[in-house]
mmCIF file of C-alpha atoms in Angstrom:
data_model
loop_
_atom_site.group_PDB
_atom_site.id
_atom_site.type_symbol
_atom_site.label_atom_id
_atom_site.label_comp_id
_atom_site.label_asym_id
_atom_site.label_seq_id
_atom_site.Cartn_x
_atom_site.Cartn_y
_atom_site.Cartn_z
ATOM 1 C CA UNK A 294 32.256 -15.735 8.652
ATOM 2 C CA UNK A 295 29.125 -14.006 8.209
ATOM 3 C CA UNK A 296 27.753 -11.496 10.962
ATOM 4 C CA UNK A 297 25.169 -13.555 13.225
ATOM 5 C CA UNK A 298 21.890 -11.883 14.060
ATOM 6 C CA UNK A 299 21.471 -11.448 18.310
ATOM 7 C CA UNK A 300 19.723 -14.054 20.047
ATOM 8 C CA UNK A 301 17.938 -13.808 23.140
ATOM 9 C CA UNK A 302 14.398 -13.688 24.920
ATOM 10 C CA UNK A 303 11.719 -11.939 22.898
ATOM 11 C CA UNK A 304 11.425 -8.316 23.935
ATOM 12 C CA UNK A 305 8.021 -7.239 25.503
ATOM 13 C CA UNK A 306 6.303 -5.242 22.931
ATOM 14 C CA UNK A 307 6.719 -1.458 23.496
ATOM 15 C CA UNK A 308 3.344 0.601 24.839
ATOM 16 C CA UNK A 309 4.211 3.983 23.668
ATOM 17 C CA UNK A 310 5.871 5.467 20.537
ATOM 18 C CA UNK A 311 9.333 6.523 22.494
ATOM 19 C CA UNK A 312 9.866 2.988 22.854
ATOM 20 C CA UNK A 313 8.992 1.672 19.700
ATOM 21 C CA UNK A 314 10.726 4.291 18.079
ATOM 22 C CA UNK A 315 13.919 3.791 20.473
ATOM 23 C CA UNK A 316 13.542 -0.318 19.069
ATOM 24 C CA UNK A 317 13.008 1.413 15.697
ATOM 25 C CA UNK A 318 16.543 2.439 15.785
ATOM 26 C CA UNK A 319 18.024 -0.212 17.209
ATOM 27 C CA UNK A 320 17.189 -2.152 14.312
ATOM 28 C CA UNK A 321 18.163 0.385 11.367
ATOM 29 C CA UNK A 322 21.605 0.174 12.959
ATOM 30 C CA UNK A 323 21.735 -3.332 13.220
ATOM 31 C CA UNK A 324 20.648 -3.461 9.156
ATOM 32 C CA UNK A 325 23.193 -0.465 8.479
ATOM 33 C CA UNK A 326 26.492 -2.504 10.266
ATOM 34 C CA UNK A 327 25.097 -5.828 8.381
ATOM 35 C CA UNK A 328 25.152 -3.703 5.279
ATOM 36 C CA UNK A 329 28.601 -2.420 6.100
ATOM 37 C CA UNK A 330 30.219 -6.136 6.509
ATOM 38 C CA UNK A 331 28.265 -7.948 3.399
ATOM 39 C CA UNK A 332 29.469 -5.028 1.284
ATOM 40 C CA UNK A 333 32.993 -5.032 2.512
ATOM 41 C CA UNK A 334 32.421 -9.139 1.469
ATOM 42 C CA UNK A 335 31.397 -7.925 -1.856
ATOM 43 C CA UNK A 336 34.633 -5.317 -2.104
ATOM 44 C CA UNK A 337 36.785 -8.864 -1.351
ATOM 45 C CA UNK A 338 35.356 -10.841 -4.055
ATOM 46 C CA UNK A 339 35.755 -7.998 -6.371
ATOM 47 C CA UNK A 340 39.405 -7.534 -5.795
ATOM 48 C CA UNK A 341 39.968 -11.557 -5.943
ATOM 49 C CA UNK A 342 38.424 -11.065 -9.837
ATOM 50 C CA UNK A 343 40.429 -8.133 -10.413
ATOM 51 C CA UNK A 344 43.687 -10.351 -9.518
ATOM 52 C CA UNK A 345 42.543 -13.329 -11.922
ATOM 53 C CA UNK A 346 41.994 -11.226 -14.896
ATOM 54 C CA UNK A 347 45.679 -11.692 -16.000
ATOM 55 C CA UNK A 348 45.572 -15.184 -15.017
ATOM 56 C CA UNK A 349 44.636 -17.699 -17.669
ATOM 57 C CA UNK A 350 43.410 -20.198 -15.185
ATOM 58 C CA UNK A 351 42.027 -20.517 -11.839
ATOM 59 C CA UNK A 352 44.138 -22.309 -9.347
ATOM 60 C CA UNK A 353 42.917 -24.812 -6.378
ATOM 61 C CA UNK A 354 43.776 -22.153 -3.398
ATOM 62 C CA UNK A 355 41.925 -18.720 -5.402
ATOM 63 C CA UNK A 356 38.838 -21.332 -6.127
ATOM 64 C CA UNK A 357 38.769 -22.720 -2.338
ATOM 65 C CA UNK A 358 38.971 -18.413 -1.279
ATOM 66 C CA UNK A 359 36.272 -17.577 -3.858
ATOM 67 C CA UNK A 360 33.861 -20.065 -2.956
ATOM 68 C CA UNK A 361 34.009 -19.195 1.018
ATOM 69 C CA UNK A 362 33.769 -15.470 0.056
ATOM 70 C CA UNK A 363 30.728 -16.667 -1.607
ATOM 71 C CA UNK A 364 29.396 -18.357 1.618
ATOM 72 C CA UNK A 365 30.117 -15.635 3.473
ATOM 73 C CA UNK A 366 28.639 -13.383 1.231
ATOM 74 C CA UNK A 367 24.819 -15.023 1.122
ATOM 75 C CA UNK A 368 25.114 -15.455 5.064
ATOM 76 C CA UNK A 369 26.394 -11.346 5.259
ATOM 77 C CA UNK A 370 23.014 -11.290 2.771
ATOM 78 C CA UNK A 371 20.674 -12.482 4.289
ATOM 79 C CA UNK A 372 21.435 -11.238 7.743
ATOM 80 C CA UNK A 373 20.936 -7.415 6.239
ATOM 81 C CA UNK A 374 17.601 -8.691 4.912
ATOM 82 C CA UNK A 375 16.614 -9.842 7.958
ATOM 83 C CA UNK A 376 17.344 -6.372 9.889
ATOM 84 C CA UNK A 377 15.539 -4.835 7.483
ATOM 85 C CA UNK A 378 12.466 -7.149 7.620
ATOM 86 C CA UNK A 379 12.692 -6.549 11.565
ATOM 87 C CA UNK A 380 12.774 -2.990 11.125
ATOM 88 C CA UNK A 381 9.361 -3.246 8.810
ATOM 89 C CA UNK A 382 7.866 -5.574 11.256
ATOM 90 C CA UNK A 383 8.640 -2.839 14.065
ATOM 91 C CA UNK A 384 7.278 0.746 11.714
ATOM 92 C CA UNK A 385 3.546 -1.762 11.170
ATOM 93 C CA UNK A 386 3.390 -1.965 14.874
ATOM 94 C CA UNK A 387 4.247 1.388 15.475
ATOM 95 C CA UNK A 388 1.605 2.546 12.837
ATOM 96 C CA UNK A 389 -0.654 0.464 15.086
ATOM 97 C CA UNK A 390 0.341 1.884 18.222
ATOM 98 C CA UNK A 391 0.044 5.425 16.800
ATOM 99 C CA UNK A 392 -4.192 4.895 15.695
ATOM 100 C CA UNK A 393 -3.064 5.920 12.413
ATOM 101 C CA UNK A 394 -3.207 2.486 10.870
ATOM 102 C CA UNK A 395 -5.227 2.095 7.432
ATOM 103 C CA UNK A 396 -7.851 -0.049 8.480
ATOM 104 C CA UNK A 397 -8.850 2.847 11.104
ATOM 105 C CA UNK A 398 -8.283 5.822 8.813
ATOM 106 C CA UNK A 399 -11.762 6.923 9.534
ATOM 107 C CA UNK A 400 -11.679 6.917 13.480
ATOM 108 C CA UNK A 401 -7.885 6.866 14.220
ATOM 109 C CA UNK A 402 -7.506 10.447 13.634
ATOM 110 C CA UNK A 403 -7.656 13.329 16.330
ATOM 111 C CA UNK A 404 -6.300 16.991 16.693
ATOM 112 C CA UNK A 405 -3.280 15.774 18.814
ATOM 113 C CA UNK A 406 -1.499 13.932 15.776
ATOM 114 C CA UNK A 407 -1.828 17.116 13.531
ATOM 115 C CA UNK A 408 -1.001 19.365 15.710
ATOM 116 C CA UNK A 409 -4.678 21.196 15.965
ATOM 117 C CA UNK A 410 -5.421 20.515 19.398
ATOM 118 C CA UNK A 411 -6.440 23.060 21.846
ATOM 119 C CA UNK A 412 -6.565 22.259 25.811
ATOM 120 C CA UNK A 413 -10.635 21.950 25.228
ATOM 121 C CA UNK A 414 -10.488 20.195 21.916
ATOM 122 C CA UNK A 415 -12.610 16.910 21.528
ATOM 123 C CA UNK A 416 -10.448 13.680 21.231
ATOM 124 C CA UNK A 417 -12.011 12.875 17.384
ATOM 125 C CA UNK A 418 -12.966 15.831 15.088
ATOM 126 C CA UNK A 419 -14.229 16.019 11.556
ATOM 127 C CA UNK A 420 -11.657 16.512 9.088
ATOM 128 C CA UNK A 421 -11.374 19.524 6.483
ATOM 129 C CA UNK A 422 -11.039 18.413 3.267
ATOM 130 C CA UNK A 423 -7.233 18.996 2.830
ATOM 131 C CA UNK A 424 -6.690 17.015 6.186
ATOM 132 C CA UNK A 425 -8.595 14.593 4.615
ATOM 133 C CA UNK A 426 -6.509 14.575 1.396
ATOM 134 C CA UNK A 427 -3.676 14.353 3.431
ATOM 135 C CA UNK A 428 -4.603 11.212 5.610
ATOM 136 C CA UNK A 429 -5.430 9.240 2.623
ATOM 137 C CA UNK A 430 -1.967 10.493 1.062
ATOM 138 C CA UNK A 431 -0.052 9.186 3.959
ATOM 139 C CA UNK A 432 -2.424 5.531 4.066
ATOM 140 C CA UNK A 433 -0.613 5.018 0.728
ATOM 141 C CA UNK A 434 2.591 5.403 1.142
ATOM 142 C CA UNK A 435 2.075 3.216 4.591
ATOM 143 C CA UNK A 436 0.878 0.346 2.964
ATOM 144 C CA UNK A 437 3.337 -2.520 3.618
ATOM 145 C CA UNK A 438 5.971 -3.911 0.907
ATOM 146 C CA UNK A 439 5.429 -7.677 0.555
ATOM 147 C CA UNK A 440 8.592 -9.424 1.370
ATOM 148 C CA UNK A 441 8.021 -13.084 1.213
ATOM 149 C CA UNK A 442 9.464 -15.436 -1.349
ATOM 150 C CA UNK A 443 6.667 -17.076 -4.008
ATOM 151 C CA UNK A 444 3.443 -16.235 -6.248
ATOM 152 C CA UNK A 445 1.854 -12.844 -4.409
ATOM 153 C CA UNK A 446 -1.023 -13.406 -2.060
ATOM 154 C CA UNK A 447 -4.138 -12.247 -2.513
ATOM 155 C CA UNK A 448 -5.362 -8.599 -1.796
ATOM 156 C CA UNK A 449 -1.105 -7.884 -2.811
ATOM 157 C CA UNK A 450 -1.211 -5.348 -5.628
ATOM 158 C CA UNK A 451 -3.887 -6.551 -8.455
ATOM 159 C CA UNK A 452 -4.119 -9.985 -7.211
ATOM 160 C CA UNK A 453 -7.918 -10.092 -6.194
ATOM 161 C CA UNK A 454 -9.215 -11.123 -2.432
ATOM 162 C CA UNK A 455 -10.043 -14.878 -2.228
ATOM 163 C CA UNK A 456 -13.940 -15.440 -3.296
ATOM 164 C CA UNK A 457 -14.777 -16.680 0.525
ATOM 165 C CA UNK A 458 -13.131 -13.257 2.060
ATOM 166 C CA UNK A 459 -14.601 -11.446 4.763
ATOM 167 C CA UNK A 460 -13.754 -7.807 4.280
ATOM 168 C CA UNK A 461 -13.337 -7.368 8.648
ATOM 169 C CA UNK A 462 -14.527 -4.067 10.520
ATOM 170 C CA UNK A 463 -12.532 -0.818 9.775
ATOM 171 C CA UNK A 464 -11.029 -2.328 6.342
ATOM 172 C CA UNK A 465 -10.946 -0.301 3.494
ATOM 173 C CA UNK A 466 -12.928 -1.030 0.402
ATOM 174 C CA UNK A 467 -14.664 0.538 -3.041
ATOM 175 C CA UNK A 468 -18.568 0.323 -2.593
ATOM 176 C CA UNK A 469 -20.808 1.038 -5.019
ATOM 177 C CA UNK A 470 -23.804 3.177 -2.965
ATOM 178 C CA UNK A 471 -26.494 5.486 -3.694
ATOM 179 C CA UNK A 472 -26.986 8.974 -3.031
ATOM 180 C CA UNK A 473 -29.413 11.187 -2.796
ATOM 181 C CA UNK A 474 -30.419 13.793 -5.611
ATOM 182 C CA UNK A 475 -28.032 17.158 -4.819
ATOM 183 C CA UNK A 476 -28.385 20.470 -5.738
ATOM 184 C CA UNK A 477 -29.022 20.574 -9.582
ATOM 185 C CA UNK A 478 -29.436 17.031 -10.074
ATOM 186 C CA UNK A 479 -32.980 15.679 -11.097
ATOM 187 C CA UNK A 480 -32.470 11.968 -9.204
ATOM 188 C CA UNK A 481 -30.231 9.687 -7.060
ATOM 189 C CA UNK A 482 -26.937 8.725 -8.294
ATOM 190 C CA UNK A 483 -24.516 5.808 -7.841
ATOM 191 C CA UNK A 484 -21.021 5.818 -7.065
ATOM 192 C CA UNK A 485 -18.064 3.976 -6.245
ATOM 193 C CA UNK A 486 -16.569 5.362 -3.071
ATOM 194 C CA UNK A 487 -14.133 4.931 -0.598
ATOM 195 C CA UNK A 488 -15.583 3.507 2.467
ATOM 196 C CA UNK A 489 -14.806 1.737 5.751
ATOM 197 C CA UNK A 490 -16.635 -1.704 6.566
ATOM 198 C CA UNK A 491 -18.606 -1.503 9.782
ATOM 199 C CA UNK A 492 -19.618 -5.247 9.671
ATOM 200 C CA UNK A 493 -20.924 -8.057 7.759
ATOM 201 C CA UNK A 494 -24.329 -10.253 8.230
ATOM 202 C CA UNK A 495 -23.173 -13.623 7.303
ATOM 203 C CA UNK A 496 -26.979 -14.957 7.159
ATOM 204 C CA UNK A 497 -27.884 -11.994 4.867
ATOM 205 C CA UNK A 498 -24.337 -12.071 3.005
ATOM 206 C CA UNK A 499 -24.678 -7.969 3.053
ATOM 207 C CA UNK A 500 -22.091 -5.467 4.131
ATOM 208 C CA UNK A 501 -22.908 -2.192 6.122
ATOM 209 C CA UNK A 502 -19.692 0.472 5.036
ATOM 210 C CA UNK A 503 -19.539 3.849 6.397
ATOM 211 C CA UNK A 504 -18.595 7.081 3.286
ATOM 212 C CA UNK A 505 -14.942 7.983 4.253
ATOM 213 C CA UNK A 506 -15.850 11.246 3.314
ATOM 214 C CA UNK A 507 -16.726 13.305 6.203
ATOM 215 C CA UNK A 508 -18.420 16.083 4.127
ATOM 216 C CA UNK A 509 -20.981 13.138 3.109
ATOM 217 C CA UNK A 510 -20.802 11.203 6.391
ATOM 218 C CA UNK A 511 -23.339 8.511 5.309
ATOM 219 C CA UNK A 512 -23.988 4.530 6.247
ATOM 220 C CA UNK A 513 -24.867 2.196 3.603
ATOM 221 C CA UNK A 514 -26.298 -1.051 4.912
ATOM 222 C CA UNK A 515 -27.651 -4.200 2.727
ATOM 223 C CA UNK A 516 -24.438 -3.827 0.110
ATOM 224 C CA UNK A 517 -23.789 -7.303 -1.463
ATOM 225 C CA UNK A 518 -20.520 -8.575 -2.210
ATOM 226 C CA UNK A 519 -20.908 -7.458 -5.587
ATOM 227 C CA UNK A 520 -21.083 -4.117 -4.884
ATOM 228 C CA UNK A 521 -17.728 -3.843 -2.277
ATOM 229 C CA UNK A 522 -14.292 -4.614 -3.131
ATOM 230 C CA UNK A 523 -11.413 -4.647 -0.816
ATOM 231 C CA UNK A 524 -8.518 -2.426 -1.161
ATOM 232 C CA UNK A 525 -4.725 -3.900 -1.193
ATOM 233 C CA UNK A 526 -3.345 -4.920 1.935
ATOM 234 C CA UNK A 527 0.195 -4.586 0.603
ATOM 235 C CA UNK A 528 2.202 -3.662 -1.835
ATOM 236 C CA UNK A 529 3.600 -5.529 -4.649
ATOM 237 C CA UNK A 530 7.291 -5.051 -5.700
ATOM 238 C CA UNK A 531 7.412 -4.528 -9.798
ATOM 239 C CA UNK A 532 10.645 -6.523 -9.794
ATOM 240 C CA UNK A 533 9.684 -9.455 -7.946
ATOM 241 C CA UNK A 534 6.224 -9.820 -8.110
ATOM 242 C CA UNK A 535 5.368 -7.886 -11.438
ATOM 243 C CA UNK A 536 2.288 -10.812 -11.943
ATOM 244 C CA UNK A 537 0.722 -8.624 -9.043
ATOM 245 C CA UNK A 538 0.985 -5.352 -10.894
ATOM 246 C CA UNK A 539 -1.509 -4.156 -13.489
ATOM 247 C CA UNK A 540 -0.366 -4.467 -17.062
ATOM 248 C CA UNK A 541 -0.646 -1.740 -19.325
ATOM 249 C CA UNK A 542 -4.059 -0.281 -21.024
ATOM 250 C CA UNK A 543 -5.797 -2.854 -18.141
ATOM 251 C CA UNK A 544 -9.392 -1.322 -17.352
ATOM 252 C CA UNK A 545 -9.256 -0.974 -13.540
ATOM 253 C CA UNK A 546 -11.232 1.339 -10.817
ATOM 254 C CA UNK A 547 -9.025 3.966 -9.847
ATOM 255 C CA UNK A 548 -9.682 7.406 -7.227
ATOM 256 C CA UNK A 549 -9.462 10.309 -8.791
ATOM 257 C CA UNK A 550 -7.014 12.379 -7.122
ATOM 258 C CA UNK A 551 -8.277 14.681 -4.738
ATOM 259 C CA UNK A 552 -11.665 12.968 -4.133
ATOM 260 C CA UNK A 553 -12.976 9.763 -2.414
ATOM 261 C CA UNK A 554 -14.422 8.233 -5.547
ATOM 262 C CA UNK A 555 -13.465 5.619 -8.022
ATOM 263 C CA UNK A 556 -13.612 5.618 -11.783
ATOM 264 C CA UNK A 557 -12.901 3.706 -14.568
ATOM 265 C CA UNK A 558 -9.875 4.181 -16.162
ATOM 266 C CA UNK A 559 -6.703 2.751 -18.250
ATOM 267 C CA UNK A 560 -3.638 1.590 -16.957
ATOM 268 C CA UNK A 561 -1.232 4.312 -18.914
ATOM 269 C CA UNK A 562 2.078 3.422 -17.155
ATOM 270 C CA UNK A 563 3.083 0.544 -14.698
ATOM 271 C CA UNK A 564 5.003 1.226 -11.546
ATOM 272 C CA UNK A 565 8.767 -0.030 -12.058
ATOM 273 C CA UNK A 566 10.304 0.697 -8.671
ATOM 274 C CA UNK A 567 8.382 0.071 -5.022
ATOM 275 C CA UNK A 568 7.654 3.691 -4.431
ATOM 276 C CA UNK A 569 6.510 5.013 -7.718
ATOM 277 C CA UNK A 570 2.616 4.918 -8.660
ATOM 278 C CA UNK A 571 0.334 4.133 -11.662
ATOM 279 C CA UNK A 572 -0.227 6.793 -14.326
ATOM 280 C CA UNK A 573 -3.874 6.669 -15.393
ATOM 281 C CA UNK A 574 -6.403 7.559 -17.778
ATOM 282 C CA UNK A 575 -9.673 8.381 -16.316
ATOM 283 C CA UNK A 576 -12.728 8.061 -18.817
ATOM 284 C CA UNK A 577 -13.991 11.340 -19.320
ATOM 285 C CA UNK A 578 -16.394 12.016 -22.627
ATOM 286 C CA UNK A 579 -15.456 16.040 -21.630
ATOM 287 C CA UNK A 580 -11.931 15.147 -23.261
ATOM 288 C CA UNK A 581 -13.382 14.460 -26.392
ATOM 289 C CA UNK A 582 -10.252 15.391 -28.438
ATOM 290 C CA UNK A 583 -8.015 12.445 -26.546
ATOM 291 C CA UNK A 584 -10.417 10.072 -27.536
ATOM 292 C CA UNK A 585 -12.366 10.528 -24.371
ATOM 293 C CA UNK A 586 -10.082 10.042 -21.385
ATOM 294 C CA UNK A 587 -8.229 12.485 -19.701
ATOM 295 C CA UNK A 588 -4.604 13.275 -19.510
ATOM 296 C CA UNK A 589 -2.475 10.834 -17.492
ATOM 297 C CA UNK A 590 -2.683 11.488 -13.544
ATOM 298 C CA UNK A 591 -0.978 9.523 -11.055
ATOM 299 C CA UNK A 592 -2.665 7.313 -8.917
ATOM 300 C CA UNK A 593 -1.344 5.315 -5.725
ATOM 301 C CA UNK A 594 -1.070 1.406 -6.147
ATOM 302 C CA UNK A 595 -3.684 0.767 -2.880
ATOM 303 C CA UNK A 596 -6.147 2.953 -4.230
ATOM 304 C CA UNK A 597 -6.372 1.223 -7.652
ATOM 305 C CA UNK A 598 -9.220 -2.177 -7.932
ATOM 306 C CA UNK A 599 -10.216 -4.192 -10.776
ATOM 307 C CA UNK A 600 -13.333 -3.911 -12.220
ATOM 308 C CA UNK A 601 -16.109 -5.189 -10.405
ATOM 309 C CA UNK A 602 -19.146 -4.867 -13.178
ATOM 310 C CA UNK A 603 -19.191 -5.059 -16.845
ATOM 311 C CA UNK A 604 -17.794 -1.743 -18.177
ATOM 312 C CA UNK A 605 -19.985 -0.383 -20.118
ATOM 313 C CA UNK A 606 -22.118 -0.211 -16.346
ATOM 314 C CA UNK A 607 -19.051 1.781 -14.696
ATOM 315 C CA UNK A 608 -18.908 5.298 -13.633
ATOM 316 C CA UNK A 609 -16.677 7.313 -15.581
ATOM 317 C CA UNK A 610 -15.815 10.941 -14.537
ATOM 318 C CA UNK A 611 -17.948 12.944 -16.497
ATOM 319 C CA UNK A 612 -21.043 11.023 -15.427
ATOM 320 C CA UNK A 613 -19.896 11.425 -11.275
ATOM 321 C CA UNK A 614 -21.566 13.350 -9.015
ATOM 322 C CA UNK A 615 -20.558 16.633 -7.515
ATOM 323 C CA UNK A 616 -18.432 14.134 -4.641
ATOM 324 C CA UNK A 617 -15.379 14.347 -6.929
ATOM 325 C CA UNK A 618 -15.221 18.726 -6.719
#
């Protein structure tokens, strides 16, 4: 019969990243042998077909062996699946234990986990702007696969947060914020950024967000609900959940790669596997010729929002500040 999974006392939870990463491995193995027996199930049932090809029917004693093959084959299953849902359970803890987890992407980061530090070197430091690129690169591909059965949840892929959600301290949203007049510009701007919540005044119903971008370090207070949307807690698979993936030519609020700023843009191509991203079309009246939107650019799935406002209200590129250079 099918391979049971271990039993036993829960483990204490691992302090440091050796251990983690020691239970890490414990658990790929245990999903690699599962995967070895369910497929060596799946070779059986195979050759049992192959056999009955020449036969015209199927006798009591091939039925009886094809249906416990069967059995044994879901049980082999889902064993592997749950090894492998362990093993993604274990990397979200590890993320946490590490500081590097999204909803502290601001404040997690120091010179020890890049390999910059320096005997004297301050514990937090100010990121250069291809660190920064890099951090937000590597918050994307962390974001977690939903695994459960049913309709996605909300804040999974496009599927919107719940109208009474709190966005909680250090989460990642799009906020809509002011900025001062720059150099060359005649008076303040708005912008969609990416920014970290710092709290929430429930009597006010008005968020306080910090910019992301250390460059522009900047608090916003007194931002309504309107004007910050939450970014995707997890990931939506394209096979089963494709309700939770944005159709084509849908207007959503995208970053533009390489900057901490959303814009409006069209859905160009869908993701069709886990890993892949969006291909988007920015709005941008300097590509006049393409009918005003730029050439498609690839976008990561937790860094794409619906529309908050009506679009004819939305930033596109062209009308951005000097944030997105």
């Amino acid at each position: 019969m099918g391979r049971k999974a271990p039993r036993g006392p829960p483990k204490k939870e691992p302090q440091t990243l050796p251990e983690g990463c020691k239970e890490l491995e414990s658990l790929l193995e245990e999903a690699r042998l599962a995967n070895e027996v369910a497929t060596a199930t799946v070779d059986s049932i195979n050759q049992v077909h192959s056999k009955l090809k020449s036969k015209a029917s199927l006798n009591h004693k091939n039925r009886t062996k094809l249906k416990d093959l069967y059995g044994q084959s879901l049980n082999e299953t889902e064993t592997e699946i749950n090894a492998l849902k362990a093993a993604l359970e274990k990397i979200e803890r590890l993320k946490s234990i590490r500081g590097n987890k999204r909803s502290h992407v601001a404040n997690a980061i120091n010179p020890d986990h890049l390999g910059l530090s320096t005997p004297n070197s301050p514990k937090k430091t100010t990121l250069r702007r291809g660190l920064l690129m890099k951090l937000l690169e590597e918050t994307a591909s962390a974001l977690p696969l939903w695994l459960s059965e049913g309709p996605a949840p909300p804040l999974c892929g496009s599927v919107p947060a719940a109208s009474n959600y709190i966005v909680p301290p250090g989460g990642l949203v799009a906020a809509k914020v002011k900025h001062s007049a720059g150099e060359g510009e005649e008076e303040e701007s708005e912008n969609w950024i990416l920014a970290e919540c710092v709290s929430y005044n429930s009597s006010s119903g008005k968020y306080e967000v910090d910019d992301i971008d250390e460059e522009n370090k900047e608090r916003h207070s007194n931002l309504s609900k309107r004007r910050v949307v939450p970014l995707p807690l997890y990931k939506a698979d394209p096979l089963r959940h494709p309700d939770a993936i944005f159709p084509r030519e849908a207007c959503v609020m995208a970053l533009y790669p390489q900057t901490t700023c959303f814009y409006r843009a069209v859905v160009h191509e869908q993701p069709t596997k886990v890993h892949e991203e969006y291909r988007v079309r920015f709005e941008d009246s300097s590509y006049s010729s393409s009918g005003g939107f730029s050439p498609p650019l690839n976008v990561p799935p937790c860094y794409i929002v619906q529309v908050r406002e009506e679009p004819s209200s939305s930033a596109s590129v062209s009308s951005g500040s000097s944030r997105r250079r």
